[in-house]
mmCIF file of C-alpha atoms in Angstrom:
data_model
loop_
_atom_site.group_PDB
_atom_site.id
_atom_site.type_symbol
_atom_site.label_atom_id
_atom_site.label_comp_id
_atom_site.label_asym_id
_atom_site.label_seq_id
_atom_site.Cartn_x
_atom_site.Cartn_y
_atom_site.Cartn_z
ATOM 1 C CA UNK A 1 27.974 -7.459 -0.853
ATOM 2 C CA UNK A 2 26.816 -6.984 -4.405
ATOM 3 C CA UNK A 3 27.463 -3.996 -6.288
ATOM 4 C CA UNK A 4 26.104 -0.669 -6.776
ATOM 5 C CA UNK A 5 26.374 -1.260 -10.469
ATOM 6 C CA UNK A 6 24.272 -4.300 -9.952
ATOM 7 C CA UNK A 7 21.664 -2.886 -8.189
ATOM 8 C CA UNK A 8 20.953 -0.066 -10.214
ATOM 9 C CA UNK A 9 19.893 -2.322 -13.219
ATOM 10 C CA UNK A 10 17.204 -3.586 -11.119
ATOM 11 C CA UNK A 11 14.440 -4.075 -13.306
ATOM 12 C CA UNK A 12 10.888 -1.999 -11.925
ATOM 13 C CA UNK A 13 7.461 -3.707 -13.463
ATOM 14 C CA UNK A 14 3.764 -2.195 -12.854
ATOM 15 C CA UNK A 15 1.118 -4.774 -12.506
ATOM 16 C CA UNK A 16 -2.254 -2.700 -12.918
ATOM 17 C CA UNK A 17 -4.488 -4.539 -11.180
ATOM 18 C CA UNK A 18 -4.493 -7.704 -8.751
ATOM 19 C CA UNK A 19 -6.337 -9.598 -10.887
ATOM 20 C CA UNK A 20 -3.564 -9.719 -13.385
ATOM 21 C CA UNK A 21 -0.919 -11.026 -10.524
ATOM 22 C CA UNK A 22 0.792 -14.070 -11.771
ATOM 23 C CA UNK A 23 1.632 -15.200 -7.698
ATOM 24 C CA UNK A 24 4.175 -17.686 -8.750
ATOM 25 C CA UNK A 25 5.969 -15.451 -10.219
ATOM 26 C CA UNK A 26 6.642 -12.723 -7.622
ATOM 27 C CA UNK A 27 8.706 -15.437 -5.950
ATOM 28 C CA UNK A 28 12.378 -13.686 -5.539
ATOM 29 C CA UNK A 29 10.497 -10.512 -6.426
ATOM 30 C CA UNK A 30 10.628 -7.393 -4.295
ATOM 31 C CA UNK A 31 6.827 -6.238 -4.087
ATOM 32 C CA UNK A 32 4.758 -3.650 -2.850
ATOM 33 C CA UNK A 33 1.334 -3.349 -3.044
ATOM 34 C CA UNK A 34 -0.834 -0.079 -3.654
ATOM 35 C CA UNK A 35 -4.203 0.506 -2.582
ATOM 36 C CA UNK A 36 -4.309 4.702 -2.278
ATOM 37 C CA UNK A 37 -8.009 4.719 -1.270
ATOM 38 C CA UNK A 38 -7.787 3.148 1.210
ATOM 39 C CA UNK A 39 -6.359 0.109 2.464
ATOM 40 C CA UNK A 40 -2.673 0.603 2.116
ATOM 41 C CA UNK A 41 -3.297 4.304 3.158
ATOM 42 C CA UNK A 42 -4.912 2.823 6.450
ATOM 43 C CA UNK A 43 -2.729 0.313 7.218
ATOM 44 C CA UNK A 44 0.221 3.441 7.472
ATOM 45 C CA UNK A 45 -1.594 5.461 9.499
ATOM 46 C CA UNK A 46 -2.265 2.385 11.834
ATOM 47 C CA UNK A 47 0.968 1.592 12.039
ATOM 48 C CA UNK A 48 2.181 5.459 12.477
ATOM 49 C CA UNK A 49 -0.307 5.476 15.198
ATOM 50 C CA UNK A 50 1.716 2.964 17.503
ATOM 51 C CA UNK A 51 -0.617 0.341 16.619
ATOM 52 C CA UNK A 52 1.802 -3.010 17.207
ATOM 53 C CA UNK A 53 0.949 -5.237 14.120
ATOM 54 C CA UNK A 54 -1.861 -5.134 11.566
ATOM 55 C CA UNK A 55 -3.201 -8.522 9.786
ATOM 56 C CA UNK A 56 -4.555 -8.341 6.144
ATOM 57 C CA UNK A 57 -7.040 -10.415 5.439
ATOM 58 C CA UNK A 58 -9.540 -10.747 2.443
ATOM 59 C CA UNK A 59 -13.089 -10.543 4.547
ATOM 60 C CA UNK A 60 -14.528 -10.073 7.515
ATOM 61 C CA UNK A 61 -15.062 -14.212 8.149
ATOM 62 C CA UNK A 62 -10.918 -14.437 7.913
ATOM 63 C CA UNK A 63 -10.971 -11.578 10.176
ATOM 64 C CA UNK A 64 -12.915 -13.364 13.004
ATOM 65 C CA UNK A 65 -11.123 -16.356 12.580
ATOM 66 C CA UNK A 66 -7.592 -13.749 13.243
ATOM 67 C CA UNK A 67 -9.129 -12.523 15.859
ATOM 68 C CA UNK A 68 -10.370 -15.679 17.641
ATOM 69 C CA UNK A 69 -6.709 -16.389 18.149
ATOM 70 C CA UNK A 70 -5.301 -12.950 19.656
ATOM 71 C CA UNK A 71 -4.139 -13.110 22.789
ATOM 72 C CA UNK A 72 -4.624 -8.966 23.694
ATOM 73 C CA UNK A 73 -6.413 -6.107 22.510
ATOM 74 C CA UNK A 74 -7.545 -5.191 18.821
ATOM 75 C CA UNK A 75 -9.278 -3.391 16.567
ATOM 76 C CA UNK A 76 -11.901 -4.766 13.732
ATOM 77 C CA UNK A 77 -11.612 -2.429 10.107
ATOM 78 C CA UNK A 78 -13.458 -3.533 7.383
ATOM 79 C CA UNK A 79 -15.773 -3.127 4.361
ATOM 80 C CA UNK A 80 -17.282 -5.152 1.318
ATOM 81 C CA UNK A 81 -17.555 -3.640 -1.845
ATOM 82 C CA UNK A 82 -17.706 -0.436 0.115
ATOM 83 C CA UNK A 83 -20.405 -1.373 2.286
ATOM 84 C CA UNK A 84 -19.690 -0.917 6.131
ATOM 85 C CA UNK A 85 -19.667 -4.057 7.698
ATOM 86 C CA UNK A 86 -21.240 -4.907 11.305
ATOM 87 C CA UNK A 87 -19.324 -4.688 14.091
ATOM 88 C CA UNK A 88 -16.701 -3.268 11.993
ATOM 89 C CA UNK A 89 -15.042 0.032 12.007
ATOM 90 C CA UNK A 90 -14.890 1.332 8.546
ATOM 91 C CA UNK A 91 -11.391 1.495 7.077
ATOM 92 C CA UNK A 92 -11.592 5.160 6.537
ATOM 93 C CA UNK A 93 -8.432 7.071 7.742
ATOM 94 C CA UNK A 94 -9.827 9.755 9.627
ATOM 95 C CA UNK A 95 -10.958 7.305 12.086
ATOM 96 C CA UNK A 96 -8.000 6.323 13.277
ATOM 97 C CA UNK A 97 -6.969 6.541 17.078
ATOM 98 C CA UNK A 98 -3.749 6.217 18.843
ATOM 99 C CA UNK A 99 -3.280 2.680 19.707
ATOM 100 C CA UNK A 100 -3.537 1.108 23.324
ATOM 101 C CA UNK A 101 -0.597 -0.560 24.609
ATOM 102 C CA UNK A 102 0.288 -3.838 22.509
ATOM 103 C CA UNK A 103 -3.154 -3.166 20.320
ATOM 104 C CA UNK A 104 -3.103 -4.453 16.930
ATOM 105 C CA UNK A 105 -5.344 -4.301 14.052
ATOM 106 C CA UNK A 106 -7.063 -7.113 11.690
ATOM 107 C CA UNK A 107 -8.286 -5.313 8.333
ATOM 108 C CA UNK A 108 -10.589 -6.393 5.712
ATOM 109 C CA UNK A 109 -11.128 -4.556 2.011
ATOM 110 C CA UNK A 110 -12.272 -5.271 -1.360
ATOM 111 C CA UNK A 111 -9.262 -4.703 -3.147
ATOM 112 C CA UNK A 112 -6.337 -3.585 -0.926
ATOM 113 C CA UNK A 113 -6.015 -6.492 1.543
ATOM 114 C CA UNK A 114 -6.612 -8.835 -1.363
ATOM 115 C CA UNK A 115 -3.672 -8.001 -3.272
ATOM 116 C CA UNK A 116 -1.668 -8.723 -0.314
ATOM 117 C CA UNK A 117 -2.466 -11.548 -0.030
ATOM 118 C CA UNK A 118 -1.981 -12.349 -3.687
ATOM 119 C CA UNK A 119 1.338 -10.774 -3.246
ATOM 120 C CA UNK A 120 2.792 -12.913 -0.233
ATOM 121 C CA UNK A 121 4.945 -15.409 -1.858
ATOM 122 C CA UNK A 122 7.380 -12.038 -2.866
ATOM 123 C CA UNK A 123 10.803 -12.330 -1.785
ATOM 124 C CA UNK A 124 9.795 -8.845 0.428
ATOM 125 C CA UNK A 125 6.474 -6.815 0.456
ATOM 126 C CA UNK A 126 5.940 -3.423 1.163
ATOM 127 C CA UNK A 127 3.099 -1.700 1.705
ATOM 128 C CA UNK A 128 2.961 1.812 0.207
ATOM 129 C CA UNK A 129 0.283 5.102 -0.445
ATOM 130 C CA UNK A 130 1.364 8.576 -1.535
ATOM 131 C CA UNK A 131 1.499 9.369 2.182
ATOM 132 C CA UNK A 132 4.600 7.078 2.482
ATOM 133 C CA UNK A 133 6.051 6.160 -1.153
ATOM 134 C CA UNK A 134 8.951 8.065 -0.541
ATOM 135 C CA UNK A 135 10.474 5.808 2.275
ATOM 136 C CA UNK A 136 9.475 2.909 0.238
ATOM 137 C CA UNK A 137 11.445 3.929 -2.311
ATOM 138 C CA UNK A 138 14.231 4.499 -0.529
ATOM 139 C CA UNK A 139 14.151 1.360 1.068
ATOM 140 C CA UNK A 140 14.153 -0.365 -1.698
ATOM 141 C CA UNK A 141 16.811 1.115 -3.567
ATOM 142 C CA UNK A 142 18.950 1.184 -0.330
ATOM 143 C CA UNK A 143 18.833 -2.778 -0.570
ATOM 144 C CA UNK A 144 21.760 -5.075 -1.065
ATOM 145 C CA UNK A 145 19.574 -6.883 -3.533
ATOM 146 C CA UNK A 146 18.917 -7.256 -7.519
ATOM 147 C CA UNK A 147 15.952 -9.223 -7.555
ATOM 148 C CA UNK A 148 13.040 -7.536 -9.603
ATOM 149 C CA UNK A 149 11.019 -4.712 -8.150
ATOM 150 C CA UNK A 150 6.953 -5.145 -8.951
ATOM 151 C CA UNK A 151 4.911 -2.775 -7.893
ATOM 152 C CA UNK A 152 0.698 -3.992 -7.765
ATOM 153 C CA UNK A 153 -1.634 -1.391 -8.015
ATOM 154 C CA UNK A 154 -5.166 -3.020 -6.042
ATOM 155 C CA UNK A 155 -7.315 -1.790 -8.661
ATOM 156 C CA UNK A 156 -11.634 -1.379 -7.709
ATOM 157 C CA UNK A 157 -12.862 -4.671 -8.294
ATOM 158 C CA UNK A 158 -11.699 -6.468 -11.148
ATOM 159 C CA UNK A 159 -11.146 -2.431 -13.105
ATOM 160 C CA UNK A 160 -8.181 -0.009 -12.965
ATOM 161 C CA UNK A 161 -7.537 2.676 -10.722
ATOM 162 C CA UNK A 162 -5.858 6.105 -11.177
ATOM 163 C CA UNK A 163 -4.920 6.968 -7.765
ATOM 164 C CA UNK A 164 -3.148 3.387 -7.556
ATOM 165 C CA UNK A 165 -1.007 3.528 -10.868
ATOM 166 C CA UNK A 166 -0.240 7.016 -9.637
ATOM 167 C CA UNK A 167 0.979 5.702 -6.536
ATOM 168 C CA UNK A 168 3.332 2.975 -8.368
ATOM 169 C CA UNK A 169 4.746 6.298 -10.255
ATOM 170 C CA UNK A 170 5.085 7.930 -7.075
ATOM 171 C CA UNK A 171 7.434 5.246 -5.654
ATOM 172 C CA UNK A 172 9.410 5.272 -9.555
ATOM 173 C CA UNK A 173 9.656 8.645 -9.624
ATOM 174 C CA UNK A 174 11.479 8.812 -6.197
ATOM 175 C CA UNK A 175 13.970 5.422 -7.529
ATOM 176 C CA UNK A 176 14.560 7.454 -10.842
ATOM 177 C CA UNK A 177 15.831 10.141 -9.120
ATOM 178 C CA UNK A 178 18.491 8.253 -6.965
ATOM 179 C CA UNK A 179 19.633 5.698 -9.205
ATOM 180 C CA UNK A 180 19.408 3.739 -12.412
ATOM 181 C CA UNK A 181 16.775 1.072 -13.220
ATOM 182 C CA UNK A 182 15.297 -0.716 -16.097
ATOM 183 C CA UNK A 183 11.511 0.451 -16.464
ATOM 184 C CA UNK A 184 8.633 -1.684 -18.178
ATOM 185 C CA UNK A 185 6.337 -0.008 -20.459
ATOM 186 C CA UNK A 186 3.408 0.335 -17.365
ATOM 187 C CA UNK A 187 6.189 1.902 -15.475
ATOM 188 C CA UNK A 188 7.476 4.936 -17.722
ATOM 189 C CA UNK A 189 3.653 5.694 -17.859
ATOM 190 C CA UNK A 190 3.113 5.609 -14.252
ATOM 191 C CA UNK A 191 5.701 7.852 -13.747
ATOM 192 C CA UNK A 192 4.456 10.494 -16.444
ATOM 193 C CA UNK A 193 0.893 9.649 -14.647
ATOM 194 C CA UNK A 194 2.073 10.462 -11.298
ATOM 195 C CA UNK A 195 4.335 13.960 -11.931
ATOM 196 C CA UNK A 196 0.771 15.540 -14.066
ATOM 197 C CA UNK A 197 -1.225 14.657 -10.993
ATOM 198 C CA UNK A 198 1.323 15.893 -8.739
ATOM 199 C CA UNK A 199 1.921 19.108 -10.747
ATOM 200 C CA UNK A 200 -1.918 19.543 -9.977
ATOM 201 C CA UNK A 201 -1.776 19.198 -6.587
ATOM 202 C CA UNK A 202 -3.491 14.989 -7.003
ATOM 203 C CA UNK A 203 -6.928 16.656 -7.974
ATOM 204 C CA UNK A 204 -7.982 14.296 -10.465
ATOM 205 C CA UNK A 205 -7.692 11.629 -7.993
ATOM 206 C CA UNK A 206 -11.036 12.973 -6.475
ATOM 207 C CA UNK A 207 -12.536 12.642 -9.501
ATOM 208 C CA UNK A 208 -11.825 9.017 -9.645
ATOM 209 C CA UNK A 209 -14.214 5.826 -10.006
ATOM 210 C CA UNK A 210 -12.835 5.346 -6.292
ATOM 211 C CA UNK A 211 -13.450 8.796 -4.824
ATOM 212 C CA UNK A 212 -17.438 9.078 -6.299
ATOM 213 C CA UNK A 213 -17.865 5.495 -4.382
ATOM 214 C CA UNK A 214 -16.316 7.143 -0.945
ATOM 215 C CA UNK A 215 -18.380 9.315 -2.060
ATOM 216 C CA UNK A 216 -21.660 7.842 -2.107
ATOM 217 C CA UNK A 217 -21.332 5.888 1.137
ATOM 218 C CA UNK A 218 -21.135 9.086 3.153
ATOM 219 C CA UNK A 219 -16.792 9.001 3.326
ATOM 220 C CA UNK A 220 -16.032 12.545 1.516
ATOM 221 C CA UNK A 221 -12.918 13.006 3.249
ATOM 222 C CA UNK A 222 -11.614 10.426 3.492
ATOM 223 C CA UNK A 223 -9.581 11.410 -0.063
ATOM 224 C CA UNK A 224 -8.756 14.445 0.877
ATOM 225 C CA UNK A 225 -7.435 13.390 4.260
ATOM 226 C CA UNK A 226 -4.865 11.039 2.452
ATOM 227 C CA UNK A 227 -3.595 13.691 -0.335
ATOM 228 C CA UNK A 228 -2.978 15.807 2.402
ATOM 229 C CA UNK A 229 -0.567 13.821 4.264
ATOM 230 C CA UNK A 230 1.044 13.548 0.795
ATOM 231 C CA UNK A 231 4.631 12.017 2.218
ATOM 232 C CA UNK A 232 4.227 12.972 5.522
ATOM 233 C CA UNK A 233 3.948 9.704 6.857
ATOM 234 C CA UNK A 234 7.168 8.093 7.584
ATOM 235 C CA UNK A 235 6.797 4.379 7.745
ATOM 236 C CA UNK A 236 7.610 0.834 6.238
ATOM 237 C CA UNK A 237 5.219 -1.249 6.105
ATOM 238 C CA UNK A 238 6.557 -4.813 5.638
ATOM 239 C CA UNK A 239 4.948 -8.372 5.593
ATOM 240 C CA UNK A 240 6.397 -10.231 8.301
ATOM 241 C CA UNK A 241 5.079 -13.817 8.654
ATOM 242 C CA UNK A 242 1.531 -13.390 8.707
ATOM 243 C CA UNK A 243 1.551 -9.339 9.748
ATOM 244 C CA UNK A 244 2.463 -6.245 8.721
ATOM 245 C CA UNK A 245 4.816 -4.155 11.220
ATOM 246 C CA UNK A 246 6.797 -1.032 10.668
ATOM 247 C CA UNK A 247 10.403 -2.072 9.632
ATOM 248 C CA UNK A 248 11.891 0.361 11.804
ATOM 249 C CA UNK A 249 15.109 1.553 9.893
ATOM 250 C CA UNK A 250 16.539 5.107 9.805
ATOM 251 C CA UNK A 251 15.517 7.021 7.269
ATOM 252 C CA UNK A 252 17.514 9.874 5.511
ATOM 253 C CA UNK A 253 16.735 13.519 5.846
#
């Protein structure tokens, strides 16, 4: 077992936007990847909503192909450049049901679903929002491990994203305040980024590039609907093979 000492000098780094992922180099890397409107949002409440496993894919031709090879029930999320697609429910939050028995769920996104995939030569990846940051966080600090922590905001194709970076400083603020680590430059702002838009209850994040698009395709509460489970959602998302599942471990308090 290493030590505590070790582990607290973990090093956290902020990668603003999947197009800047260098995917050799998250090899040995603990990652998680944020997409706070919506895919990583979704993909919690799925899996909070007994859903069994949920595949990330990058559109809705890899989803097909998924689902070809399923051997029980799913569901089909998706949307391109936040355009519904057909046959397709839209990954919007709200529309989530309680699972059927051993139902699982193939998602497609612009951005969100991309970055994991960019992501999955990490060491371990997470999937977090700021409905479940907290348990990522601990999680990750709770590991036996001192292998870098990166944390990839999704971005809105190819551009930054406030609610995302504000999600990576939700999941530093939580490390910061059980232990010691070494923070980039990306990651002492995303911190600061994520306490002023806390302190304000995440308003500005419906003002974002990503909110007025919701917006305009007729999903207006779909923001709201995730700020408001702010940490109430008490899952780990975690790559496994070629799914994500809940990694069922106790969590404190």
């Amino acid at each position: 077992m290493k030590s505590k000492e070790l582990i607290e000098l973990r090093k956290v780094h902020v990668i603003t936007q999947k197009e800047a992922v260098n995917e050799l180099k998250l090899e040995g890397c603990t990652t998680v990847v944020i997409d706070v409107f919506l895919a990583t949002s979704t993909i919690a409440f799925l899996l909070e909503n007994q859903y069994e496993a949920v595949y990330a894919v990058k559109d809705s031709e890899s989803a097909l192909a998924v689902a070809a090879n399923l051997p029980g029930p799913y569901v089909l999320m998706g949307e391109t450049k936040g355009h519904s697609i057909n046959g397709f429910i839209y990954p919007d939050p709200c529309l989530i049901e309680v699972a059927n028995k051993n139902e699982v769920a193939i998602i497609c996104s612009t951005n969100g679903t991309r970055a994991i995939e960019k992501a999955v030569n990490a060491k371990k990846l997470y999937i977090s929002s700021i409905i479940n940051g907290h348990v990522i966080a601990e999680r990750i600090h709770d590991q036996e491990d001192d292998s870098s922590i990166v944390l990839i905001c999704s971005g809105n194709d190819d551009r930054f994203s406030m609610e995302d970076f504000v999600g990576a400083g939700h999941i530093i603020d939580h490390l910061m305040q059980t232990g010691k680590y070494i923070l980039s430059d990306s990651s002492k702002i995303a911190r600061e980024t994520y306490k002023s838009s806390m302190a304000n209850g995440f308003q500005n994040l419906l003002e974002s590039e990503t909110a007025e698009l919701l917006r305009s395709f007729h999903f207006p509460e779909s923001m709201e609907y995730v700020i408001k489970h702010f940490e109430k959602v008490n899952v780990l998302p975690v790559l496994e093979g070629n799914k994500i599942v809940n990694e069922r471990r106790k969590v404190r308090g």
